Short mmCIF file of C-alpha atoms in Angstrom, two decimals:
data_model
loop_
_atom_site.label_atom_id
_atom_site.label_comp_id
_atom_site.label_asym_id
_atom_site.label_seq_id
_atom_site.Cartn_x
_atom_site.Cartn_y
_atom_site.Cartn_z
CA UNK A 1 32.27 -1.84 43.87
CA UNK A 2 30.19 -0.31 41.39
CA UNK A 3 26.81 2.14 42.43
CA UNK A 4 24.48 1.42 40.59
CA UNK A 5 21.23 3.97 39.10
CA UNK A 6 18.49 1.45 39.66
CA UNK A 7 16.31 3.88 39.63
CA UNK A 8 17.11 4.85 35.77
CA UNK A 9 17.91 0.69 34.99
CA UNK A 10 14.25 0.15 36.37
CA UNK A 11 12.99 3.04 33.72
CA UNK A 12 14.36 2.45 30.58
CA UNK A 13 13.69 -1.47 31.43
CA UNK A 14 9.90 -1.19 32.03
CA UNK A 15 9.52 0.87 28.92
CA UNK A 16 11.32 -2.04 26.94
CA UNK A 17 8.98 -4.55 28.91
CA UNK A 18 5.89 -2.51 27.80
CA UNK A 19 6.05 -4.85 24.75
CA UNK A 20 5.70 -7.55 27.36
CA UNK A 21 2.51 -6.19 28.37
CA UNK A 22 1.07 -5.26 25.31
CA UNK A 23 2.26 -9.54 23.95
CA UNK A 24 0.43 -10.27 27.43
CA UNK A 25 -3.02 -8.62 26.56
CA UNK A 26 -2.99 -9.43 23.07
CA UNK A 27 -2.06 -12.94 23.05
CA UNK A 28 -4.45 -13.57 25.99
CA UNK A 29 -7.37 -11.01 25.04
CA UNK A 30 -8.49 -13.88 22.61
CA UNK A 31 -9.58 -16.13 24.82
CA UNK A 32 -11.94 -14.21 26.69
CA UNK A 33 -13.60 -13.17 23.46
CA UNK A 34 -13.53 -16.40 21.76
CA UNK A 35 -17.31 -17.41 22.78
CA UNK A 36 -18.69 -14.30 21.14
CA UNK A 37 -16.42 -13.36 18.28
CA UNK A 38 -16.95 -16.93 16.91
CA UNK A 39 -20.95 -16.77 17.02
CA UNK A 40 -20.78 -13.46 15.49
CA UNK A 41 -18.32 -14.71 12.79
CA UNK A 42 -20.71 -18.22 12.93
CA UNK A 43 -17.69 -20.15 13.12
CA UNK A 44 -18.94 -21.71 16.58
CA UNK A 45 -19.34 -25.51 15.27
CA UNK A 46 -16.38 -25.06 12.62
CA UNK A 47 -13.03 -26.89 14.51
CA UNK A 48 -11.00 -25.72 11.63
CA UNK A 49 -12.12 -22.32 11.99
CA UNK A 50 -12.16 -21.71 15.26
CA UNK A 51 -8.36 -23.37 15.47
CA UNK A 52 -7.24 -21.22 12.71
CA UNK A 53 -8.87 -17.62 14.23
CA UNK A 54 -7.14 -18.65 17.63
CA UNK A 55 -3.59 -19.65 15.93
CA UNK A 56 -3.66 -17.02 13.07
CA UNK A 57 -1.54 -14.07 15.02
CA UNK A 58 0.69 -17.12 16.02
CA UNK A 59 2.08 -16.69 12.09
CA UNK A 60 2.72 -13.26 12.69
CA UNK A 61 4.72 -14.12 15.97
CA UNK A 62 6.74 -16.16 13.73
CA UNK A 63 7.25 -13.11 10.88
CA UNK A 64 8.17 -10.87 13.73
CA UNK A 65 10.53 -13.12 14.85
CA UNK A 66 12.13 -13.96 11.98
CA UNK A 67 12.50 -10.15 10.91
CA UNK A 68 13.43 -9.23 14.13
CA UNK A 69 17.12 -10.97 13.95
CA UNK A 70 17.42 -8.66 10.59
CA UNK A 71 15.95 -5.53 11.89
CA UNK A 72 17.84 -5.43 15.50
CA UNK A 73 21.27 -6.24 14.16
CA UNK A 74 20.87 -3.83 11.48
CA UNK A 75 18.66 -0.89 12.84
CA UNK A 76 19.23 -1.35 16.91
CA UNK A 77 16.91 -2.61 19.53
CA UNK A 78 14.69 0.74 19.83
CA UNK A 79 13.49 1.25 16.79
CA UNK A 80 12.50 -2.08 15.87
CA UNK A 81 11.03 -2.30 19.74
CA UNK A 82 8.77 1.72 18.38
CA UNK A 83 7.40 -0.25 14.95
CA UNK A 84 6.41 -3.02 17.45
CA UNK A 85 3.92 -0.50 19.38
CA UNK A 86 2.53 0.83 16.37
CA UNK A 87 1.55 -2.94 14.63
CA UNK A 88 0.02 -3.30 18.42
CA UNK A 89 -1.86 -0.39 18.37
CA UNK A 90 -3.41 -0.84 14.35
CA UNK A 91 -4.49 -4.51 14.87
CA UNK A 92 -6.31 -3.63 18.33
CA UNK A 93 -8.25 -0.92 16.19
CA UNK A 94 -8.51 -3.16 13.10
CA UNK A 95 -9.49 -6.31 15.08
CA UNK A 96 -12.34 -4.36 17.23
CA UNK A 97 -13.71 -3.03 13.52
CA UNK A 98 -13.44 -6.26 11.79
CA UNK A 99 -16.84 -7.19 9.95
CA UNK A 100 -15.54 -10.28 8.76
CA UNK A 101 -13.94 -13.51 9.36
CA UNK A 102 -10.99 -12.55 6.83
CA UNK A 103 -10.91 -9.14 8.37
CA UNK A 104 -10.74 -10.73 11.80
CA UNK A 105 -8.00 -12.93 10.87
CA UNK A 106 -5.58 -10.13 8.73
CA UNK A 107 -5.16 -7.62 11.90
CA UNK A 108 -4.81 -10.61 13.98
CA UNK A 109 -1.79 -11.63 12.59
CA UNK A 110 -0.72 -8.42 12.15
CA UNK A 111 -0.76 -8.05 15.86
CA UNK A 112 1.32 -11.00 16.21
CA UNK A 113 3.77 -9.32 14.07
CA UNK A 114 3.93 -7.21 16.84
CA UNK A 115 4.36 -9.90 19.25
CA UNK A 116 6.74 -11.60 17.74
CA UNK A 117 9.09 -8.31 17.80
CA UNK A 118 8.38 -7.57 20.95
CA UNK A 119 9.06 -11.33 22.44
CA UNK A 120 12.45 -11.32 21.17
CA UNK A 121 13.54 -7.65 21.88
CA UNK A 122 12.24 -6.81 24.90
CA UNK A 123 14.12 -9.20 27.24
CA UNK A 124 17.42 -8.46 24.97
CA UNK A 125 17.06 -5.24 24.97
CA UNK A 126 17.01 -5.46 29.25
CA UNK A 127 19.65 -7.93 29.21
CA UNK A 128 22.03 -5.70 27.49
CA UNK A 129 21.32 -2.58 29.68
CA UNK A 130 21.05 -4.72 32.81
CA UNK A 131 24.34 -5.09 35.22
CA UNK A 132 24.85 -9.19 35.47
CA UNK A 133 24.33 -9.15 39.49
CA UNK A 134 20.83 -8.09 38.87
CA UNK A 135 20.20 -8.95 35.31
CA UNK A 136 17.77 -12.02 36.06
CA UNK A 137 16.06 -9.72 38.02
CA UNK A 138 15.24 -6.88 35.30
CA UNK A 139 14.82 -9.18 32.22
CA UNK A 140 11.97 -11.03 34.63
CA UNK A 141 10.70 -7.82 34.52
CA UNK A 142 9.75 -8.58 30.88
CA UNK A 143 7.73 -11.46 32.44
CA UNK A 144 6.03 -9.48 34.71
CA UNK A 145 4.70 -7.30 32.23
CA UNK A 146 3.64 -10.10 30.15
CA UNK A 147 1.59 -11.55 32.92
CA UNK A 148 0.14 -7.84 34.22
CA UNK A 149 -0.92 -8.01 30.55
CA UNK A 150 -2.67 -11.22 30.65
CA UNK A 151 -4.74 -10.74 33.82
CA UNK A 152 -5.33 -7.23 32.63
CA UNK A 153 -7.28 -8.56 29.64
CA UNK A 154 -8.91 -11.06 31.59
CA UNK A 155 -10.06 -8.61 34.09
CA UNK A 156 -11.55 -6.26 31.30
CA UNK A 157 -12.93 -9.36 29.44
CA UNK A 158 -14.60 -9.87 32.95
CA UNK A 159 -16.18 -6.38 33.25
CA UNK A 160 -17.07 -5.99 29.42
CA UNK A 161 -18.66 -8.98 28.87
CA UNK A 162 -22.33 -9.35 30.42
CA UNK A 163 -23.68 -12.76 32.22
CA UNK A 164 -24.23 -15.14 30.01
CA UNK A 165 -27.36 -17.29 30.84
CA UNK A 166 -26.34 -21.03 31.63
CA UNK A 167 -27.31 -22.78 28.33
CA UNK A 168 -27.70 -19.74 26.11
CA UNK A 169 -27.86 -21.19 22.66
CA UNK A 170 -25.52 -20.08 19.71
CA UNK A 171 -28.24 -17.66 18.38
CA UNK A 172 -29.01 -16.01 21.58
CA UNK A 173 -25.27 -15.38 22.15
CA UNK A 174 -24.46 -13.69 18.79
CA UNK A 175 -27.53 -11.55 18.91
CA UNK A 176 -26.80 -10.25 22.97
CA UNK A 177 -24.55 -7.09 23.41
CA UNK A 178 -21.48 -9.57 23.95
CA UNK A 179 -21.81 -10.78 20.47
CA UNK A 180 -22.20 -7.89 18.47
CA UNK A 181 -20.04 -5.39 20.28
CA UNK A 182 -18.98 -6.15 24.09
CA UNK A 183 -16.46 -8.41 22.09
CA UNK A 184 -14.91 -5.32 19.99
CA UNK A 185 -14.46 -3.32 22.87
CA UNK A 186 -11.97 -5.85 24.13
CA UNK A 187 -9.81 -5.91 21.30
CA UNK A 188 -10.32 -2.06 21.40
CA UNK A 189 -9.04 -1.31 25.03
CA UNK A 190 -5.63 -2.87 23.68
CA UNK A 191 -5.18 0.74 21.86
CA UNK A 192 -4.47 2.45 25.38
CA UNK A 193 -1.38 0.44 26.48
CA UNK A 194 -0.11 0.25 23.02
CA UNK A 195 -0.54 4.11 22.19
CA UNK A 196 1.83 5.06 25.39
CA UNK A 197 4.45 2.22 24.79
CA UNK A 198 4.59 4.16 21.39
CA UNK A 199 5.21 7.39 22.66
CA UNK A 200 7.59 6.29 25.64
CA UNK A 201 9.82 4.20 23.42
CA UNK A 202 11.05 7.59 21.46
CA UNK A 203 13.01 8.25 24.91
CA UNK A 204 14.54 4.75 25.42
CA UNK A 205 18.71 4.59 24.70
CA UNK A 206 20.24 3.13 22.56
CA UNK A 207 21.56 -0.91 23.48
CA UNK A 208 25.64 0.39 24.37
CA UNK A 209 26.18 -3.46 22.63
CA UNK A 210 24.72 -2.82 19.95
CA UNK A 211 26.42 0.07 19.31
CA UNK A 212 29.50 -1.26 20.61
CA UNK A 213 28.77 -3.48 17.77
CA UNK A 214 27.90 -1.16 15.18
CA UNK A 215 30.90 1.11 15.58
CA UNK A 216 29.58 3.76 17.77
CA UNK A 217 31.41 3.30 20.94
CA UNK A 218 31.43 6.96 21.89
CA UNK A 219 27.56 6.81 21.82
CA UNK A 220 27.45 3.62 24.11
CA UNK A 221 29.53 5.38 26.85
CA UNK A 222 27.19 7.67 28.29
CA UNK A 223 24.57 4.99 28.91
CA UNK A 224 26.51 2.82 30.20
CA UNK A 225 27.98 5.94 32.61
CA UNK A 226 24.41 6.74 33.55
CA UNK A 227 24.25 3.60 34.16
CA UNK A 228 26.89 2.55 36.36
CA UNK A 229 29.39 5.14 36.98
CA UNK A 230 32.42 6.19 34.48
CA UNK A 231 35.12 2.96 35.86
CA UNK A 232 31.93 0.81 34.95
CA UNK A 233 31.41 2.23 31.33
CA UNK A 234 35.41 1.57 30.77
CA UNK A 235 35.44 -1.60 32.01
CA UNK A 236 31.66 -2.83 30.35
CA UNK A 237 33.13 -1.52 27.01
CA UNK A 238 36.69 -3.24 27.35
CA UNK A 239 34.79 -6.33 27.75
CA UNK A 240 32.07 -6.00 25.65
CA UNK A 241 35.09 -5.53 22.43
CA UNK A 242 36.69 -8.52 23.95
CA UNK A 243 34.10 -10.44 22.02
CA UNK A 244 34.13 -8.51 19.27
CA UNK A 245 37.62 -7.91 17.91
CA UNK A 246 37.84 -11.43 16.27
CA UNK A 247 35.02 -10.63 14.15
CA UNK A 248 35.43 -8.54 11.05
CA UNK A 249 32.32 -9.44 9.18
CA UNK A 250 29.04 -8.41 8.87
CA UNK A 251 27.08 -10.55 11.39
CA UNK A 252 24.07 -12.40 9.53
CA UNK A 253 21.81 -14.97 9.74
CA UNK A 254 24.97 -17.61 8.14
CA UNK A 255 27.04 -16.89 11.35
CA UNK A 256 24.77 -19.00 13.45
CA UNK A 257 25.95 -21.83 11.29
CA UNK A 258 29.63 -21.92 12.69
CA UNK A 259 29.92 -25.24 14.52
CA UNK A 260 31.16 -23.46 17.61
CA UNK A 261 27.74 -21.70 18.19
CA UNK A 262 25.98 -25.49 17.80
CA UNK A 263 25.94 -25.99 21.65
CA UNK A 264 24.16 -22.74 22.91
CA UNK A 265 21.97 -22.59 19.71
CA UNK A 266 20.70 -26.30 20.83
CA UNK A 267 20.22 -25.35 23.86
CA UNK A 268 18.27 -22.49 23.42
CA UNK A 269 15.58 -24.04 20.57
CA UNK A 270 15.04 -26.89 22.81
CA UNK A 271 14.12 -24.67 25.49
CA UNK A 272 12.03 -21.92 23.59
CA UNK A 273 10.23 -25.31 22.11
CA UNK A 274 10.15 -27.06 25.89
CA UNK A 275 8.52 -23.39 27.20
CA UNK A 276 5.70 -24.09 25.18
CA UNK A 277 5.15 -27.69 24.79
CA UNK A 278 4.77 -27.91 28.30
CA UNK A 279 1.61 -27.14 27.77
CA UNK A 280 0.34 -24.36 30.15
CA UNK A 281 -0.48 -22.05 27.47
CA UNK A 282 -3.65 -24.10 25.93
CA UNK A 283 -5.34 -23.13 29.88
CA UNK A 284 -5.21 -19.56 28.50
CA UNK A 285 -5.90 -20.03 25.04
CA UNK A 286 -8.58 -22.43 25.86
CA UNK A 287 -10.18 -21.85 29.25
CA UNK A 288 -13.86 -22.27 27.71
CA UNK A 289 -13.54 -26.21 26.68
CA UNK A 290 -11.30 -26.77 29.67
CA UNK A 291 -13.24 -25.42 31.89
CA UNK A 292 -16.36 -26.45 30.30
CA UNK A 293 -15.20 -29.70 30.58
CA UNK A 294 -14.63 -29.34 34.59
CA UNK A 295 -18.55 -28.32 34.61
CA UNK A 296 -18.38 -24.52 34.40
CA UNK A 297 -20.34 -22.22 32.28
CA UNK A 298 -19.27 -19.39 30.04
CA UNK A 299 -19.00 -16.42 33.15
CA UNK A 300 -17.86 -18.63 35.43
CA UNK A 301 -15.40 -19.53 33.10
CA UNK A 302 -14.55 -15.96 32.61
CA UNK A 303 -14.25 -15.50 36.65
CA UNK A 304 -11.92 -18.49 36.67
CA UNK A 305 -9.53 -17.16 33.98
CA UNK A 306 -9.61 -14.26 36.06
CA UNK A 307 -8.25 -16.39 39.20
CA UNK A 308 -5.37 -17.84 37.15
CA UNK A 309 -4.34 -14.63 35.59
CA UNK A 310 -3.94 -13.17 39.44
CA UNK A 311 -2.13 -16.73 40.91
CA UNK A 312 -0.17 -16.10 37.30
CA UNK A 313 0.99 -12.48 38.34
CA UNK A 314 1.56 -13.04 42.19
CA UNK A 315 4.06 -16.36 41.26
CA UNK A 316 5.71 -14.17 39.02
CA UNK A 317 7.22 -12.33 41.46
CA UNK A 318 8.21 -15.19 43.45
CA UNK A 319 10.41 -15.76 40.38
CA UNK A 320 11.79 -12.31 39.93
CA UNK A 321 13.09 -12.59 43.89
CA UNK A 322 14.10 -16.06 43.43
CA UNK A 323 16.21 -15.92 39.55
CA UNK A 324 18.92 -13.91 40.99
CA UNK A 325 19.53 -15.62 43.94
CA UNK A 326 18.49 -19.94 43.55
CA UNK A 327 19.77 -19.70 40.11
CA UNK A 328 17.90 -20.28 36.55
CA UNK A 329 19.03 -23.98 36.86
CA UNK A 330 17.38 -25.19 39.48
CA UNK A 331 13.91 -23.10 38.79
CA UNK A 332 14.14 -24.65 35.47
CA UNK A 333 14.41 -28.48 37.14
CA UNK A 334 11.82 -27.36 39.63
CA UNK A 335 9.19 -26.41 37.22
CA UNK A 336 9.83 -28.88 34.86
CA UNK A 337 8.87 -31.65 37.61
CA UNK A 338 6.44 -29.73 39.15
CA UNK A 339 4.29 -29.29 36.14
CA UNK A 340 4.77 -33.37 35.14
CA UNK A 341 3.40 -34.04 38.31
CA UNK A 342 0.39 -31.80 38.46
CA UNK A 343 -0.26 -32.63 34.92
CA UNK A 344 -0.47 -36.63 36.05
CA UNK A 345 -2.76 -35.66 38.67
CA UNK A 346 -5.08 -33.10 36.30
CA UNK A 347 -5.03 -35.75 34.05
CA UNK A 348 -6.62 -38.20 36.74
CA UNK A 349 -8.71 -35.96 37.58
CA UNK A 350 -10.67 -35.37 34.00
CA UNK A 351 -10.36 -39.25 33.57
CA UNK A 352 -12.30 -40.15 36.96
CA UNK A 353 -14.70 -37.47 36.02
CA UNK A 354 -13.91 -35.22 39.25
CA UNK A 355 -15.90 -31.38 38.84
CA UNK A 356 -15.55 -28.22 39.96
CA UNK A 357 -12.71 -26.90 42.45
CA UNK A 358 -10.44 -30.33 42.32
CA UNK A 359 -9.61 -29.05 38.26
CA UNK A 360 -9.76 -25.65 39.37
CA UNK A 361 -7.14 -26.03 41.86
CA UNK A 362 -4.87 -28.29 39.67
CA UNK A 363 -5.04 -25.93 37.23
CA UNK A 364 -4.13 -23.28 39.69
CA UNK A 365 -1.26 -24.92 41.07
CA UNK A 366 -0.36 -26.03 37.55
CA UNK A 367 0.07 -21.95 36.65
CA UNK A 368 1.62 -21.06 39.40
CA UNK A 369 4.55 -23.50 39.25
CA UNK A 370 5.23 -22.30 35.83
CA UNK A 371 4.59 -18.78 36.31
CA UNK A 372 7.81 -19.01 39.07
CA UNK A 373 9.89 -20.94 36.37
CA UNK A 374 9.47 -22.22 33.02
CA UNK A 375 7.96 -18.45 31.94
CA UNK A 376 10.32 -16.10 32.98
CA UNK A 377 13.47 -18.50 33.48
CA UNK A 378 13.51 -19.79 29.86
CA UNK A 379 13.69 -16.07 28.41
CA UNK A 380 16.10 -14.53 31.11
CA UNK A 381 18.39 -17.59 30.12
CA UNK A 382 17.69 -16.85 26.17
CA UNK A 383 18.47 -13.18 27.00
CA UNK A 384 22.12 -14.49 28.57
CA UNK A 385 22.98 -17.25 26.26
CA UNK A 386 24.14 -16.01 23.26
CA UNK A 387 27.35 -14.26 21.99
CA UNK A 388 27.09 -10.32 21.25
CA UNK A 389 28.36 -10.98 17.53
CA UNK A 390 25.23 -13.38 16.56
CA UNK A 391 22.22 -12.30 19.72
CA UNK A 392 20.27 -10.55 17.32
CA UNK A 393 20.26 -13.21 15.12
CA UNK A 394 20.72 -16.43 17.68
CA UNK A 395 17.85 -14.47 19.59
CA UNK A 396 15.15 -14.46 16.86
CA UNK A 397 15.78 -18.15 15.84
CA UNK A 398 15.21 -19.12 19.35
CA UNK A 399 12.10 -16.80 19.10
CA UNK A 400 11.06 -18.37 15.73
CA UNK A 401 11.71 -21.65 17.31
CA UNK A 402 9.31 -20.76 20.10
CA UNK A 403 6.72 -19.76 18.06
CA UNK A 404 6.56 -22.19 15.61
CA UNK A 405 6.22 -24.83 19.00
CA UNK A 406 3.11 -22.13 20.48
CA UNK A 407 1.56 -22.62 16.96
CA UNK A 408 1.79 -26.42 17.06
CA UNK A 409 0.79 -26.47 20.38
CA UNK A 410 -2.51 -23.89 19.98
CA UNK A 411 -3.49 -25.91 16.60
CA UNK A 412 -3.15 -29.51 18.37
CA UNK A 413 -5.24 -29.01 21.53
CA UNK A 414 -8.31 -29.48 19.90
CA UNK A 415 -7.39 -32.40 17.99
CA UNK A 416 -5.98 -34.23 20.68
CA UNK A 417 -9.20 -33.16 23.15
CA UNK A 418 -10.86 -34.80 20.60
CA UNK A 419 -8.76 -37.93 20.00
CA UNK A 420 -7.13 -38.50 23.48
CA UNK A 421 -9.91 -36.56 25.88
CA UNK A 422 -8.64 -33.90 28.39
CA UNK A 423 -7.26 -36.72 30.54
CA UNK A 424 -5.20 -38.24 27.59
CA UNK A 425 -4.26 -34.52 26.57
CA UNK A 426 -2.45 -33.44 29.83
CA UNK A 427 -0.47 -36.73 30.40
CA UNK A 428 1.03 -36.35 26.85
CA UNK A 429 2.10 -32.92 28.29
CA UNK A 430 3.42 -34.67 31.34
CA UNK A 431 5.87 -36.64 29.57
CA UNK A 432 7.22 -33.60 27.98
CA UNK A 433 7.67 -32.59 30.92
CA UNK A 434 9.77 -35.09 31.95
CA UNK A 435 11.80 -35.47 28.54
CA UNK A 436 12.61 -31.33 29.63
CA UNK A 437 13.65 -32.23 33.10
CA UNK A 438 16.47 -34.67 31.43
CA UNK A 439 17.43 -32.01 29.28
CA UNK A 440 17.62 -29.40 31.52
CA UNK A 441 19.94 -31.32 33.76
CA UNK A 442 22.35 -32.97 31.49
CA UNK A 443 21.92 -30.25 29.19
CA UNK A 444 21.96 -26.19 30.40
CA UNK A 445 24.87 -24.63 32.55
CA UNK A 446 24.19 -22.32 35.36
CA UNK A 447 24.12 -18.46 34.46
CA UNK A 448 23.88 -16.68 37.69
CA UNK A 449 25.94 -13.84 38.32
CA UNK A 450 28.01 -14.33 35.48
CA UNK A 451 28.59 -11.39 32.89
CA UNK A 452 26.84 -11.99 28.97
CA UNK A 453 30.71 -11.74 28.31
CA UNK A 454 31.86 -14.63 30.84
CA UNK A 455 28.77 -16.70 29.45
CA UNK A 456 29.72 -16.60 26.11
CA UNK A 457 33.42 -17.29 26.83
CA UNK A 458 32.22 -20.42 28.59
CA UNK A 459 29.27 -21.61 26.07
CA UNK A 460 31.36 -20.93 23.10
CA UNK A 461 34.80 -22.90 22.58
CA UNK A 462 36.62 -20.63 20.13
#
């Protein structure tokens, strides 16, 4: 039995999950800004605008997902992984400096550019590096970070921004400190994170598959030694050429078109899209008219966000003790119905009018749920899924996929707040829920403790 360096696994994998963190703050960041950037930018009774400022960077996650099939099949996963930290640390700078709406908007999607890199390269980077007995325990990791990110820009949203008087009109918001500059300074602090995950990615390895892949086996033994002992590195890179001898040619984007990749390429679009249709990302992205709607104002709104970003972070380490040893399966069923019935009762709850704590604690429960399932699970299983000859590629579809959904999703909730009402909204979200329970059970194979190798041989029927 192999020994493995945990110790060195658990390094190199939280330097890769930085980009977690820095997607976490970034993507989040927004929404504790959004009351002041928007009277600054007087944008505050413009739907249209104010959807298109909060969706924007979501068209950069889709650019950086798209690219990042190209880059990481041709250039690695560290590289592409270093230019990710360095669009994350211009558009913090550039967003806090904006002096206009366009402004705003450029360096916002430039940040997503980052996040769209980082989203599909973080967790494959882990996967590859991870042994499979632990694997669903690293790439959660990834998660982890992403959620430490979120409650860490909620937190400094908290102590930035000053009180807000209940009732403050537009005019008296844009003109406080929070309007003019306690907004910047959130965008700002994003600089910190993003300037280390720069620096610490120059002494990340190489992915040994990738350059397994690439024709540079001699360079992907000493990792894998390091990681696991020399019988390990002979065996992992036996196995890992398994997969590849059969393929001669240059692996592109047309690969993923071979009929015997249609399976596991279905199955991971559906659940990219089903990770964010569920709906538990429009709490984050739009806490203020949620909220609002329960009866809160603007800094008890901000309090409240914080609450959900710490139930957020505490459930995902339920999951990253739980992936590894219930199984991605049955977290997936669990949080699928879980979420379809808190999403009946949240629903009820906005359409009898209930206040206060009752949508609180939905929402609460509602987070937590898919913090221990749907969020980490669905990109641990995308990290396992595909074959090495086509992951870059496979990977940054799904990725694409899953942004395209987040942007469909983020652009929507307004319009159907309007048209359907909160209550209306959530039991659409419900029924998606459902629908992704069905799939999930007919549909996705259990992954647990099986090697990225043994996965592949049984996903793909040669």
């Amino acid at each position: 039995m192999n020994k493995f360096n945990k110790s060195y696994i658990l390094g190199i994998s939280l330097v890769s999950a930085m980009g977690g963190l820095l997607f976490g703050y970034d993507w989040v960041v927004i929404g504790g800004a959004k009351p002041f950037y928007e009277r600054f930018f007087d944008i505050a009774q413009s739907a249209n605008l104010q959807a298109w400022a909060m969706s924007c960077a979501l068209i950069g996650c889709v650019i950086g997902a798209v690219i990042s099939g190209v880059v990481s099949d041709r250039f690695g996963r560290k590289w592409p992984l270093l230019v990710s930290a360095f669009l994350f640390t211009i558009a913090s700078l550039g967003t806090g400096m904006a002096v206009s709406y366009a402004m705003f908007v450029v360096f916002r999607i430039i940040g997503g550019v980052g996040i769209g890199l980082a989203s599909a390269l973080s967790p494959m980077y882990i996967a590859e590096v991870a042994p499979s007995s632990m694997r669903g325990r690293f790439v959660s990791l990834n998660q982890m970070t992403i959620v430490i990110g979120i409650l860490a820009a909620q937190v400094i949203n908290l102590l930035i921004a000053q009180k807000v008087p209940v009732g403050a009109t537009d005019a008296f918001i844009s003109a406080s400190w929070n309007g003019q500059i306690g907004w910047r300074w959130m965008f700002f602090a994003c600089a910190v994170p993003a300037g280390v995950f720069l620096i610490l990615t120059f002494l990340l390895p190489e992915s040994p598959r990738w350059l397994m892949k690439a024709g540079k086996a001699a360079k992907a033994f000493p990792t894998l030694k390091k990681i696991g002992g020399e019988a390990y590195a002979r065996e992992e890179m036996a196995n890992i050429q398994a997969t590849l001898d059969n393929v001669s040619e240059k692996v592109d984007f047309k690969s993923i078109l071979n009929p015997k990749f249609r399976t596991v390429l279905i199955i991971g679009i559906v659940l990219a899209v089903f990770q964010q249709w569920c709906g538990i990302n429009t709490v984050f992205n739009y806490a203020e008219e949620i909220f609002t709607a329960a009866g809160y104002g603007v800094s008890d709104t901000l309090f409240n966000i914080v609450i959900t970003g710490s139930v957020n972070l505490i459930f995902t380490l339920v999951a990253m003790f739980t992936v590894d040893k219930w199984g991605r399966k049955k977290l997936m069923l669990f949080g699928s119905v879980g979420l379809a019935t808190t999403y009946i009762l949240l629903g009820s709850a906005f359409y009898f009018q209930l206040k206060g704590i009752a949508v609180l604690s939905l929402v609460v429960i509602a987070i937590g749920i898919y913090a221990m399932s749907l969020a980490p699970i669905t990109w641990v299983i995308l990290s396992e899924i595909f074959p090495n000859r086509i992951r870059g590629a496979a990977m940054a579809l799904a990725t694409f996929s899953l942004w395209i959904a987040c942007f469909i999703l983020t652009y929507t909730f307004p319009l159907l707040n309007k048209g359907l009402g909160a209550a209306g909204t959530f039991w659409v979200y419900a029924g998606i829920c459902v629908i992704g329970f069905l799939f999930v059970m007919k549909k996705l194979p259990e992954t647990k403790g099986k090697s990225l190798e043994e996965i592949e041989k049984e996903l793909v029927k040669e």
